[in-house]
Short mmCIF file of C-alpha atoms (C1' of nucleotides) in Angstrom, two decimals:
data_model
loop_
_atom_site.label_atom_id
_atom_site.label_comp_id
_atom_site.label_asym_id
_atom_site.label_seq_id
_atom_site.Cartn_x
_atom_site.Cartn_y
_atom_site.Cartn_z
CA MET A 23 25.46 -64.74 -45.43
CA ARG A 24 22.91 -67.32 -46.29
CA ARG A 25 23.61 -70.96 -46.65
CA ALA A 26 21.48 -73.89 -47.63
CA PRO A 27 22.75 -76.92 -45.73
CA THR A 28 22.69 -79.41 -48.56
CA GLY A 29 25.63 -81.54 -47.63
CA GLN A 30 28.91 -79.94 -48.60
CA VAL A 31 30.28 -76.44 -48.79
CA HIS A 32 31.45 -75.86 -52.34
CA ILE A 33 34.44 -73.75 -53.21
CA GLY A 34 32.19 -71.15 -54.82
CA ASN A 35 30.02 -70.85 -51.74
CA LEU A 36 33.12 -70.56 -49.68
CA ARG A 37 34.48 -67.67 -51.67
CA ALA A 38 31.11 -65.92 -51.47
CA ALA A 39 31.26 -66.34 -47.70
CA ILE A 40 34.78 -64.92 -47.59
CA PHE A 41 33.80 -61.90 -49.67
CA ASN A 42 30.79 -61.29 -47.46
CA TRP A 43 32.91 -61.55 -44.36
CA LEU A 44 35.60 -59.26 -45.75
CA PHE A 45 33.03 -56.75 -46.88
CA THR A 46 31.26 -56.53 -43.54
CA ARG A 47 34.57 -56.30 -41.70
CA HIS A 48 35.76 -53.55 -43.98
CA GLU A 49 32.54 -51.57 -43.66
CA GLY A 50 32.23 -52.14 -39.95
CA GLY A 51 28.94 -53.91 -40.46
CA GLU A 52 27.57 -57.15 -39.11
CA PHE A 53 28.17 -60.55 -40.61
CA LEU A 54 25.08 -62.65 -40.03
CA LEU A 55 24.41 -66.27 -40.85
CA ARG A 56 21.11 -67.68 -41.96
CA ILE A 57 20.62 -71.38 -42.41
CA GLU A 58 18.09 -71.98 -45.14
CA ASP A 59 16.82 -75.28 -43.92
CA THR A 60 13.34 -75.25 -45.40
CA ASP A 61 14.11 -78.27 -47.50
CA ARG A 62 13.46 -80.91 -44.85
CA GLU A 63 14.85 -83.81 -46.83
CA ARG A 64 18.27 -82.35 -47.42
CA SER A 65 18.66 -80.31 -44.28
CA THR A 66 19.93 -82.87 -41.85
CA PRO A 67 21.60 -81.88 -38.58
CA GLU A 68 24.83 -83.28 -40.02
CA ALA A 69 24.56 -81.04 -43.05
CA VAL A 70 24.02 -78.01 -40.84
CA GLN A 71 27.02 -79.00 -38.77
CA THR A 72 29.13 -79.26 -41.92
CA VAL A 73 28.34 -75.68 -42.78
CA LEU A 74 29.02 -74.48 -39.26
CA SER A 75 32.33 -76.26 -38.93
CA ALA A 76 33.48 -75.08 -42.35
CA MET A 77 32.80 -71.50 -41.29
CA GLU A 78 34.60 -72.04 -38.05
CA TRP A 79 37.61 -73.63 -39.72
CA LEU A 80 37.95 -70.64 -42.03
CA GLY A 81 37.56 -68.26 -39.12
CA LEU A 82 34.43 -66.67 -40.54
CA THR A 83 33.06 -65.39 -37.27
CA THR A 84 29.49 -64.15 -37.17
CA ASP A 85 28.20 -61.15 -35.28
CA GLY A 86 24.78 -62.27 -34.19
CA GLU A 87 22.47 -65.17 -33.68
CA THR A 88 22.26 -67.62 -36.53
CA LEU A 89 18.76 -67.60 -37.96
CA TYR A 90 17.23 -70.91 -38.95
CA GLN A 91 14.78 -70.23 -41.72
CA SER A 92 12.56 -73.14 -40.80
CA THR A 93 11.53 -71.23 -37.67
CA ARG A 94 10.17 -68.38 -39.77
CA ARG A 95 7.47 -70.19 -41.66
CA GLU A 96 4.59 -68.26 -40.09
CA ALA A 97 6.18 -64.93 -40.97
CA HIS A 98 6.70 -66.06 -44.57
CA LEU A 99 3.08 -67.07 -44.86
CA ALA A 100 1.92 -63.85 -43.23
CA ALA A 101 3.86 -61.89 -45.82
CA ALA A 102 2.21 -63.87 -48.59
CA GLU A 103 -1.14 -63.00 -47.03
CA GLN A 104 -0.16 -59.34 -46.97
CA LEU A 105 0.81 -59.44 -50.64
CA LEU A 106 -2.48 -61.12 -51.47
CA LYS A 107 -4.37 -58.35 -49.68
CA SER A 108 -2.41 -55.56 -51.30
CA GLY A 109 -2.99 -57.04 -54.71
CA HIS A 110 0.67 -57.89 -55.35
CA ALA A 111 -0.11 -61.57 -55.40
CA TYR A 112 -2.90 -63.85 -56.51
CA LYS A 113 -3.93 -67.47 -56.31
CA LEU A 114 -3.89 -69.73 -59.29
CA ASP A 115 -4.23 -73.39 -60.09
CA LYS A 116 -1.46 -73.95 -62.53
CA GLY A 117 -2.70 -77.44 -63.06
CA GLY A 118 -0.45 -80.23 -64.09
CA THR A 119 -0.21 -82.37 -61.02
CA GLY A 120 -3.62 -81.36 -59.77
CA LYS A 121 -2.32 -80.02 -56.49
CA GLY A 122 -4.68 -77.09 -56.36
CA GLU A 123 -4.01 -73.40 -55.94
CA ALA A 124 -0.60 -71.84 -55.43
CA VAL A 125 0.13 -68.20 -54.59
CA LEU A 126 1.88 -66.27 -57.32
CA PHE A 127 3.64 -62.96 -57.02
CA LYS A 128 2.60 -60.42 -59.59
CA MET A 129 5.49 -58.61 -61.26
CA PRO A 130 4.89 -54.86 -61.64
CA GLY A 131 4.45 -54.98 -65.40
CA THR A 132 7.06 -52.33 -66.02
CA ASP A 133 10.68 -52.55 -67.09
CA MET A 134 12.98 -53.01 -64.11
CA ALA A 135 16.53 -52.02 -63.32
CA PHE A 136 18.96 -52.19 -60.44
CA ARG A 137 22.57 -51.27 -59.92
CA ASP A 138 24.82 -54.18 -59.19
CA LEU A 139 27.87 -53.21 -57.16
CA ILE A 140 30.02 -55.44 -59.34
CA LYS A 141 28.31 -55.67 -62.68
CA GLY A 142 26.97 -52.15 -62.91
CA ASP A 143 23.53 -51.18 -64.21
CA LEU A 144 21.34 -54.10 -65.13
CA HIS A 145 17.86 -53.98 -66.53
CA LYS A 146 15.18 -56.17 -67.94
CA ALA A 147 12.16 -55.48 -70.11
CA ALA A 148 8.69 -56.03 -68.66
CA GLU A 149 7.81 -58.79 -71.09
CA ASN A 150 10.72 -60.86 -69.79
CA LEU A 151 9.59 -60.60 -66.21
CA GLN A 152 7.12 -63.35 -65.39
CA ASP A 153 4.98 -63.86 -62.31
CA PHE A 154 6.19 -66.68 -60.09
CA VAL A 155 5.08 -68.97 -57.29
CA ILE A 156 5.77 -67.82 -53.74
CA VAL A 157 3.65 -70.35 -51.85
CA ARG A 158 3.22 -73.85 -53.18
CA SER A 159 -0.16 -75.47 -53.44
CA ASP A 160 0.81 -77.63 -50.45
CA GLY A 161 1.12 -74.46 -48.39
CA ASN A 162 4.90 -74.23 -48.19
CA PRO A 163 6.63 -70.94 -48.92
CA VAL A 164 9.12 -70.85 -51.75
CA PHE A 165 12.74 -69.73 -51.47
CA HIS A 166 12.12 -66.32 -53.05
CA LEU A 167 9.49 -65.37 -50.48
CA ALA A 168 11.34 -66.72 -47.48
CA ASN A 169 14.49 -65.02 -48.60
CA VAL A 170 13.07 -61.57 -48.99
CA VAL A 171 10.98 -61.73 -45.83
CA ASP A 172 13.96 -62.81 -43.77
CA ASP A 173 16.24 -60.25 -45.36
CA ILE A 174 13.81 -57.58 -44.23
CA TYR A 175 13.54 -59.16 -40.79
CA MET A 176 17.32 -59.31 -40.37
CA GLY A 177 17.83 -55.83 -41.73
CA ILE A 178 20.08 -56.99 -44.54
CA THR A 179 21.64 -54.05 -46.35
CA HIS A 180 23.94 -55.80 -48.82
CA ILE A 181 23.48 -59.03 -50.68
CA ILE A 182 26.68 -60.53 -52.05
CA ARG A 183 25.97 -63.79 -53.78
CA GLY A 184 26.70 -65.89 -56.84
CA ASP A 185 26.18 -64.87 -60.41
CA ASP A 186 23.46 -67.45 -60.87
CA HIS A 187 21.10 -65.26 -58.85
CA VAL A 188 21.19 -62.27 -61.15
CA GLU A 189 17.89 -63.16 -62.80
CA ASN A 190 16.25 -63.75 -59.43
CA THR A 191 17.19 -60.28 -58.34
CA TYR A 192 14.43 -58.63 -60.36
CA ARG A 193 11.92 -60.79 -58.56
CA HIS A 194 13.41 -60.03 -55.18
CA VAL A 195 13.60 -56.30 -55.81
CA ALA A 196 9.94 -56.30 -56.83
CA MET A 197 9.02 -58.11 -53.62
CA PHE A 198 10.94 -55.74 -51.39
CA GLN A 199 9.06 -52.89 -53.03
CA ALA A 200 5.70 -54.62 -52.76
CA LEU A 201 6.32 -55.24 -49.06
CA GLY A 202 7.21 -51.60 -48.59
CA ALA A 203 10.77 -52.35 -47.50
CA PRO A 204 13.97 -50.67 -48.58
CA VAL A 205 15.72 -52.58 -51.35
CA PRO A 206 19.16 -53.83 -50.33
CA LEU A 207 22.23 -53.30 -52.47
CA TYR A 208 23.26 -56.22 -54.62
CA ALA A 209 26.63 -57.55 -55.73
CA HIS A 210 26.87 -60.64 -57.89
CA LEU A 211 30.07 -62.64 -57.92
CA PRO A 212 31.24 -64.31 -61.12
CA MET A 213 31.63 -68.05 -61.16
CA ILE A 214 34.66 -70.13 -60.42
CA VAL A 215 35.57 -72.34 -63.35
CA ASN A 216 37.94 -75.23 -63.99
CA ALA A 217 40.85 -75.50 -66.43
CA GLN A 218 38.38 -76.07 -69.25
CA GLY A 219 36.42 -72.96 -68.37
CA LYS A 220 33.49 -75.01 -67.15
CA PRO A 221 31.88 -74.57 -63.73
CA TYR A 222 34.23 -75.98 -61.11
CA SER A 223 33.03 -79.30 -59.75
CA LYS A 224 34.34 -82.04 -57.58
CA ARG A 225 35.71 -83.80 -60.64
CA ASP A 226 38.30 -81.04 -60.89
CA GLY A 227 39.95 -81.73 -57.57
CA ALA A 228 39.00 -80.77 -54.08
CA ALA A 229 35.75 -78.86 -54.45
CA PHE A 230 34.55 -78.92 -50.89
CA VAL A 231 35.96 -77.33 -47.79
CA GLY A 232 36.27 -80.62 -45.97
CA GLU A 233 38.57 -82.01 -48.61
CA PHE A 234 41.03 -79.18 -48.24
CA LYS A 235 41.01 -79.61 -44.53
CA GLU A 236 41.56 -83.35 -44.77
CA ASN A 237 44.37 -82.92 -47.24
CA GLY A 238 46.19 -80.77 -44.76
CA TYR A 239 45.70 -77.39 -46.36
CA GLU A 240 45.74 -74.59 -43.87
CA ALA A 241 42.71 -72.38 -43.57
CA ASP A 242 44.76 -69.22 -43.96
CA ALA A 243 46.27 -70.37 -47.23
CA LEU A 244 42.90 -71.29 -48.71
CA PHE A 245 41.42 -68.07 -47.37
CA ASN A 246 44.18 -65.99 -48.91
CA TYR A 247 43.99 -67.75 -52.25
CA LEU A 248 40.21 -67.52 -52.49
CA ALA A 249 40.17 -63.87 -51.43
CA LEU A 250 42.54 -63.09 -54.30
CA LEU A 251 40.50 -65.08 -56.79
CA GLY A 252 38.31 -62.57 -58.55
CA TRP A 253 39.50 -59.71 -56.43
CA SER A 254 42.77 -57.88 -56.02
CA PRO A 255 43.94 -55.07 -53.77
CA GLY A 256 45.06 -53.06 -56.78
CA ASP A 257 48.73 -53.31 -55.96
CA ASP A 258 51.17 -56.17 -56.20
CA ARG A 259 50.45 -57.83 -52.91
CA GLU A 260 49.76 -61.55 -53.19
CA VAL A 261 50.16 -62.80 -49.67
CA MET A 262 48.01 -60.86 -47.25
CA SER A 263 46.93 -61.28 -43.69
CA ARG A 264 43.26 -61.07 -42.80
CA GLU A 265 43.81 -57.60 -41.42
CA GLU A 266 45.35 -56.46 -44.69
CA LEU A 267 42.62 -58.11 -46.72
CA THR A 268 39.94 -56.51 -44.58
CA ALA A 269 41.49 -53.09 -44.87
CA ALA A 270 41.78 -53.31 -48.64
CA PHE A 271 38.54 -55.06 -49.56
CA THR A 272 36.01 -53.16 -51.61
CA LEU A 273 33.40 -54.53 -53.98
CA ASP A 274 34.33 -52.23 -56.83
CA ARG A 275 37.60 -54.10 -57.15
CA VAL A 276 35.88 -57.43 -57.68
CA GLN A 277 36.44 -58.82 -61.15
CA SER A 278 33.36 -59.23 -63.29
CA ARG A 279 34.57 -62.18 -65.27
CA ALA A 280 34.77 -65.81 -64.21
CA ALA A 281 37.98 -66.91 -62.50
CA GLN A 282 39.69 -70.22 -62.97
CA PHE A 283 40.49 -72.13 -59.84
CA ASP A 284 43.97 -73.58 -60.17
CA PHE A 285 44.38 -76.33 -57.66
CA LYS A 286 48.15 -76.28 -58.00
CA LYS A 287 48.40 -72.69 -56.94
CA VAL A 288 47.26 -73.49 -53.45
CA ARG A 289 50.58 -74.90 -52.52
CA MET A 290 51.09 -77.25 -49.66
CA ASP A 291 54.33 -75.65 -48.57
CA GLU A 292 52.52 -72.40 -48.03
CA CYS A 293 50.09 -74.35 -45.96
CA GLY A 294 52.86 -75.86 -43.94
CA VAL A 295 51.74 -79.37 -44.69
CA PRO A 296 55.05 -81.24 -44.66
CA GLN A 297 55.91 -79.74 -41.31
CA LYS A 298 52.53 -79.64 -39.70
CA LEU A 299 50.74 -82.76 -40.78
CA PRO A 300 51.49 -85.60 -38.36
CA ALA A 301 53.83 -88.15 -39.93
CA ASP A 302 51.33 -90.98 -39.83
CA VAL A 303 48.61 -88.89 -41.44
CA TYR A 304 51.03 -87.75 -44.11
CA ARG A 305 51.97 -91.35 -44.77
CA GLN A 306 48.38 -92.43 -45.12
CA ARG A 307 47.68 -89.62 -47.58
CA PHE A 308 50.79 -90.49 -49.50
CA LYS A 309 49.79 -94.11 -49.72
CA GLN A 310 46.31 -93.16 -50.82
CA LYS A 311 47.77 -91.20 -53.73
CA LEU A 312 49.92 -94.17 -54.71
CA GLU A 313 46.90 -96.43 -54.65
CA GLN A 314 44.99 -94.03 -56.86
CA ALA A 315 47.86 -94.09 -59.32
CA GLY A 316 47.91 -97.88 -59.24
CA LEU A 317 51.43 -97.92 -57.81
CA TRP A 318 50.80 -99.41 -54.42
CA SER A 319 50.88 -103.09 -53.68
CA ALA A 320 50.69 -105.06 -50.47
CA ASP A 321 54.26 -106.23 -51.03
CA PHE A 322 55.55 -102.92 -49.76
CA THR A 323 55.94 -102.72 -46.02
CA GLU A 324 54.92 -99.84 -43.83
CA ALA A 325 58.59 -99.39 -42.94
CA TYR A 326 59.45 -98.98 -46.60
CA LEU A 327 56.62 -96.51 -47.12
CA ASN A 328 57.83 -94.64 -44.08
CA ALA A 329 61.37 -94.43 -45.45
CA VAL A 330 60.10 -93.03 -48.75
CA CYS A 331 57.91 -90.51 -46.95
CA GLU A 332 60.85 -89.33 -44.90
CA LEU A 333 62.70 -88.55 -48.12
CA MET A 334 59.79 -86.99 -49.93
CA ARG A 335 58.21 -85.08 -47.10
CA GLU A 336 59.92 -81.76 -47.74
CA ARG A 337 59.64 -82.06 -51.49
CA VAL A 338 56.11 -83.03 -52.38
CA LYS A 339 54.41 -79.67 -52.39
CA ASN A 340 51.13 -80.81 -53.74
CA TRP A 341 49.47 -84.21 -53.47
CA SER A 342 49.27 -84.42 -57.23
CA GLU A 343 53.07 -84.67 -57.27
CA VAL A 344 53.25 -87.93 -55.35
CA ALA A 345 53.00 -90.31 -58.29
CA PRO A 346 55.25 -88.40 -60.70
CA GLN A 347 57.90 -87.59 -58.09
CA ALA A 348 58.02 -90.81 -56.12
CA GLY A 349 56.63 -93.41 -58.48
CA TYR A 350 60.04 -95.00 -59.10
CA PHE A 351 60.09 -96.24 -55.53
CA PHE A 352 57.08 -98.39 -56.25
CA THR A 353 57.52 -99.70 -59.76
CA GLU A 354 60.27 -100.94 -62.01
CA HIS A 355 58.43 -99.47 -64.95
CA TYR A 356 59.05 -95.88 -64.00
CA PRO A 357 58.98 -93.40 -66.90
CA PHE A 358 62.13 -91.62 -68.03
CA ASP A 359 62.13 -87.87 -68.35
CA GLU A 360 63.14 -87.17 -71.94
CA LYS A 361 65.20 -84.13 -71.21
CA ALA A 362 67.02 -85.79 -68.36
CA VAL A 363 67.89 -88.77 -70.54
CA HIS A 364 69.09 -86.50 -73.30
CA LYS A 365 71.22 -84.40 -71.00
CA ARG A 366 72.65 -87.08 -68.72
CA LEU A 367 72.42 -90.53 -70.25
CA ALA A 368 72.45 -90.26 -74.02
CA LYS A 369 76.11 -89.39 -74.09
CA GLU A 370 79.36 -90.96 -75.08
CA GLY A 371 80.90 -93.01 -72.29
CA VAL A 372 77.96 -92.95 -69.93
CA ARG A 373 77.26 -96.63 -70.46
CA GLU A 374 80.73 -97.48 -69.34
CA LEU A 375 80.51 -95.21 -66.30
CA LEU A 376 77.28 -96.82 -65.17
CA ASP A 377 78.87 -100.25 -65.49
CA ALA A 378 81.79 -99.13 -63.39
CA LEU A 379 79.44 -97.83 -60.72
CA ARG A 380 77.49 -101.03 -60.83
CA ASP A 381 80.61 -103.09 -60.24
CA ALA A 382 81.71 -100.82 -57.43
CA PHE A 383 78.31 -101.02 -55.72
CA ALA A 384 78.18 -104.78 -56.14
CA ALA A 385 81.50 -105.15 -54.37
CA LEU A 386 80.55 -103.10 -51.34
CA PRO A 387 80.39 -104.97 -48.02
CA SER A 388 77.37 -102.92 -47.04
CA PHE A 389 75.02 -100.80 -49.12
CA ASP A 390 74.15 -97.52 -47.44
CA ALA A 391 74.31 -93.81 -48.14
CA THR A 392 77.80 -93.39 -46.77
CA SER A 393 79.34 -96.34 -48.54
CA THR A 394 77.72 -95.69 -51.91
CA GLU A 395 78.84 -92.09 -51.85
CA ALA A 396 82.38 -93.12 -50.96
CA ALA A 397 82.36 -95.74 -53.69
CA LEU A 398 81.13 -93.26 -56.26
CA ARG A 399 83.80 -90.74 -55.35
CA ALA A 400 86.44 -93.42 -55.54
CA VAL A 401 85.34 -94.28 -59.06
CA ALA A 402 85.44 -90.61 -59.97
CA ASP A 403 88.92 -90.19 -58.53
CA VAL A 404 90.31 -93.17 -60.35
CA ARG A 405 89.04 -91.75 -63.61
CA GLY A 406 90.03 -88.21 -62.77
CA ILE A 407 86.52 -86.89 -63.37
CA ASN A 408 84.18 -84.75 -61.37
CA ALA A 409 81.79 -86.61 -59.06
CA ALA A 410 78.92 -84.72 -60.67
CA GLU A 411 79.60 -86.55 -63.93
CA LEU A 412 78.66 -89.77 -62.19
CA ILE A 413 76.00 -88.41 -59.90
CA HIS A 414 73.74 -87.09 -62.63
CA PRO A 415 73.68 -90.18 -64.86
CA LEU A 416 73.25 -92.37 -61.80
CA ARG A 417 70.23 -90.40 -60.65
CA VAL A 418 68.55 -90.50 -64.03
CA ALA A 419 69.26 -94.21 -64.50
CA ALA A 420 67.95 -95.07 -61.06
CA THR A 421 64.90 -92.81 -60.97
CA GLY A 422 64.18 -91.60 -64.49
CA LEU A 423 64.19 -88.05 -63.19
CA ALA A 424 66.61 -85.14 -63.15
CA GLY A 425 65.71 -84.13 -59.63
CA GLY A 426 64.59 -85.67 -56.39
CA PRO A 427 65.72 -86.39 -52.87
CA SER A 428 69.31 -86.73 -51.76
CA LEU A 429 70.71 -89.30 -54.17
CA PHE A 430 72.61 -91.59 -51.84
CA HIS A 431 69.80 -91.80 -49.33
CA LEU A 432 67.43 -92.56 -52.13
CA LEU A 433 69.64 -95.46 -53.28
CA ASP A 434 69.71 -96.74 -49.75
CA VAL A 435 65.94 -96.90 -49.65
CA LEU A 436 65.73 -98.57 -53.06
CA GLY A 437 68.17 -101.23 -51.94
CA ARG A 438 71.16 -102.75 -53.66
CA ASP A 439 69.37 -105.33 -55.80
CA ARG A 440 67.08 -102.89 -57.48
CA VAL A 441 69.79 -100.30 -57.96
CA LEU A 442 72.13 -102.81 -59.60
CA GLU A 443 69.33 -104.04 -61.84
CA ARG A 444 68.44 -100.51 -62.86
CA LEU A 445 72.04 -99.65 -63.60
CA GLY A 446 72.37 -102.69 -65.81
CA ARG A 447 69.53 -101.73 -68.06
CA PRO A 448 70.07 -100.44 -71.56
CA ILE A 449 69.96 -96.67 -71.80
CA PRO A 450 66.51 -95.59 -72.97
CA SER A 451 66.42 -93.68 -76.21
"C1'" G B 5 14.93 -71.30 -78.36
"C1'" U B 6 14.28 -66.64 -75.22
"C1'" C B 7 16.64 -63.29 -71.87
"C1'" C B 8 21.11 -61.78 -69.44
"C1'" C B 9 26.37 -61.52 -68.43
"C1'" C B 10 31.61 -61.83 -69.71
"C1'" A B 11 36.34 -61.21 -72.88
"C1'" U B 12 44.54 -58.36 -70.97
"C1'" C B 13 50.53 -63.36 -70.89
"C1'" G B 14 49.23 -70.73 -69.76
"C1'" U B 15 46.85 -69.03 -64.77
"C1'" C B 16 45.49 -65.06 -61.03
"C1'" U B 17 45.65 -60.11 -62.14
"C1'" A B 18 47.41 -54.26 -62.69
"C1'" G B 19 45.30 -50.98 -66.14
"C1'" A B 20 39.00 -46.06 -65.31
"C1'" G B 21 41.98 -41.87 -73.16
"C1'" G B 22 48.11 -40.05 -73.37
"C1'" C B 23 52.56 -42.40 -67.60
"C1'" C B 24 51.59 -48.97 -71.97
"C1'" U B 25 57.37 -50.30 -77.07
"C1'" A B 26 50.99 -53.17 -71.38
"C1'" G B 27 53.33 -53.94 -65.06
"C1'" G B 28 53.37 -57.94 -61.06
"C1'" A B 29 52.87 -62.93 -59.15
"C1'" C B 30 52.54 -68.25 -60.11
"C1'" A B 31 53.87 -71.63 -63.90
"C1'" C B 32 57.40 -72.40 -67.81
"C1'" C B 33 62.43 -71.92 -70.23
"C1'" A B 34 67.85 -70.61 -69.83
"C1'" G B 35 72.03 -69.59 -66.84
"C1'" G B 36 74.38 -69.22 -61.80
"C1'" U B 37 74.92 -70.87 -56.48
"C1'" U B 38 74.42 -75.71 -54.06
"C1'" U B 39 79.83 -82.10 -54.33
"C1'" U B 40 73.74 -84.55 -56.37
"C1'" C B 41 68.27 -82.63 -55.20
"C1'" A B 42 65.55 -78.77 -52.99
"C1'" U B 43 66.32 -73.69 -51.69
"C1'" C B 44 68.12 -69.12 -53.45
"C1'" C B 45 69.85 -65.48 -57.37
"C1'" U B 46 69.83 -63.55 -62.46
"C1'" G B 47 67.77 -63.38 -67.17
"C1'" G B 48 64.01 -64.85 -70.75
"C1'" U B 49 59.46 -66.54 -73.50
"C1'" A B 50 54.48 -64.95 -73.22
"C1'" A B 51 48.44 -61.21 -73.60
"C1'" C B 52 44.93 -56.26 -74.84
"C1'" A B 53 39.57 -62.15 -79.19
"C1'" C B 54 38.16 -59.81 -84.12
"C1'" C B 55 36.16 -55.70 -87.19
"C1'" G B 56 34.57 -50.87 -87.48
"C1'" G B 57 33.63 -45.99 -85.14
"C1'" U B 58 34.63 -41.58 -81.75
"C1'" U B 59 39.35 -38.88 -80.76
"C1'" C B 60 45.22 -35.34 -82.12
"C1'" G B 61 45.60 -40.04 -79.34
"C1'" A B 62 42.06 -46.25 -77.28
"C1'" A B 63 43.70 -52.18 -73.72
"C1'" U B 64 40.66 -48.24 -71.78
"C1'" C B 65 34.54 -45.01 -74.79
"C1'" C B 66 30.58 -46.68 -78.64
"C1'" G B 67 28.61 -50.35 -82.25
"C1'" G B 68 28.93 -55.03 -84.46
"C1'" U B 69 31.14 -60.07 -84.97
"C1'" U B 70 33.07 -64.32 -82.78
"C1'" G B 71 33.86 -67.15 -78.57
"C1'" G B 72 32.61 -68.50 -73.50
"C1'" G B 73 29.20 -68.60 -69.39
"C1'" G B 74 24.58 -68.09 -66.75
"C1'" A B 75 19.12 -67.97 -66.02
"C1'" C B 76 14.68 -69.68 -67.88
"C1'" G B 77 10.92 -75.25 -61.53
"C1'" C B 78 5.03 -75.44 -57.12
"C1'" C B 79 14.79 -76.55 -56.19
"C1'" A B 80 17.64 -73.37 -53.35
#
RNA sequence: GUCCCCAUCGUCUAGAGGCCUAGGACACCAGGUUUUCAUCCUGGUAACACCGGUUCGAAUCCGGUUGGGGACGCCA
């Protein structure tokens, strides 16, 4: 596993890491980590730590020492020297910025082919294979060189990486051959795309490991979901332990087409969020979502927010549900669900029932879950109707929704004034 | 522009010539259970991109078309 520490660990990198880990575990091989920190500007200690902690969080244990590529500079340069001597490379001033001579690797001049463990046989005609820089004119080795030299050094047998490296593979294969080293086996993973079929980015939701962690997702749930994205065991299993995944994982079952990452499928309840996230953290996250939806205002107290969270905690399965499911607690302009209105409110006699409830609630000495429920049942008894015939319209009128938390507790939290006002409104059409 | 890759329900996928009138899961819809909600149960809608070819037989093999994606740095 190789990782360039450039800030965050993207969902695609993460899946590649998981596949690598699963593959080595299945084959009984070693899972090694190499930090490609040759880019001084971007490779800060913090960035390296981000990679390391992401791996640790996911439980991607390594089997040997982590190799920092920056410590291998001399070996990279020595290899370039060797290639120069053997005639596989040459120096050239490509001009432009006037930096002087760079070292270029000379492609063999023949058609090339390799067998990808996922994509099958791939080949490329000689005229499409161009020579390329392996040492810059400032003396620094380029990624391609460093990569191949270190792969040889580490004894890498399998390279499982993203699709975007397919074209580089011809170059790397040629270098392994020129250096007289055995060519590793390659497997290129298809991309992860968003709902529009475009490459998944942070605009599409949580794209980085840290965000999942912060949002309370459990590592096992993310691990399971990602392992099953672009790969399947071949049977109907969907929820698998690491042991099961390891036992079943083979590269020939990896899908060769891009997979769409569906944020909603990584469900919070599977991650145990409502139960496991501390109440205050949950509340903060909840509030943050309200703010993003423009529903929060300083007029609401922490106690009120807390009461709402208590009601919603077991029901909000995904942070994207906060605004649609609990918005009515924070605005009087809550939207009405069309179907719910049609089914529960837009009916003969409902207007009159709501008025009766309103009067009953207004007359109560105290407004709490017990008293409102008793009052509602009394109204139902007097009219000889089922309580459900009052409960449903009341819920829709008060919240705009067909479902939600326990009705009477919800009314309690909303408070008498707002409930009475909502009940007095004209029925939306 | 050049080169390369990909194509099964909305989504993740099963499917390696007959077991496919294409299976599962999630989502969705409809009923049921639950005094309301959630949960749970039952049922349902829904896909082989298109056109040719090979074959007794094609989702599966071949060719083309269309659509999508990727790579074309002295970045990694």
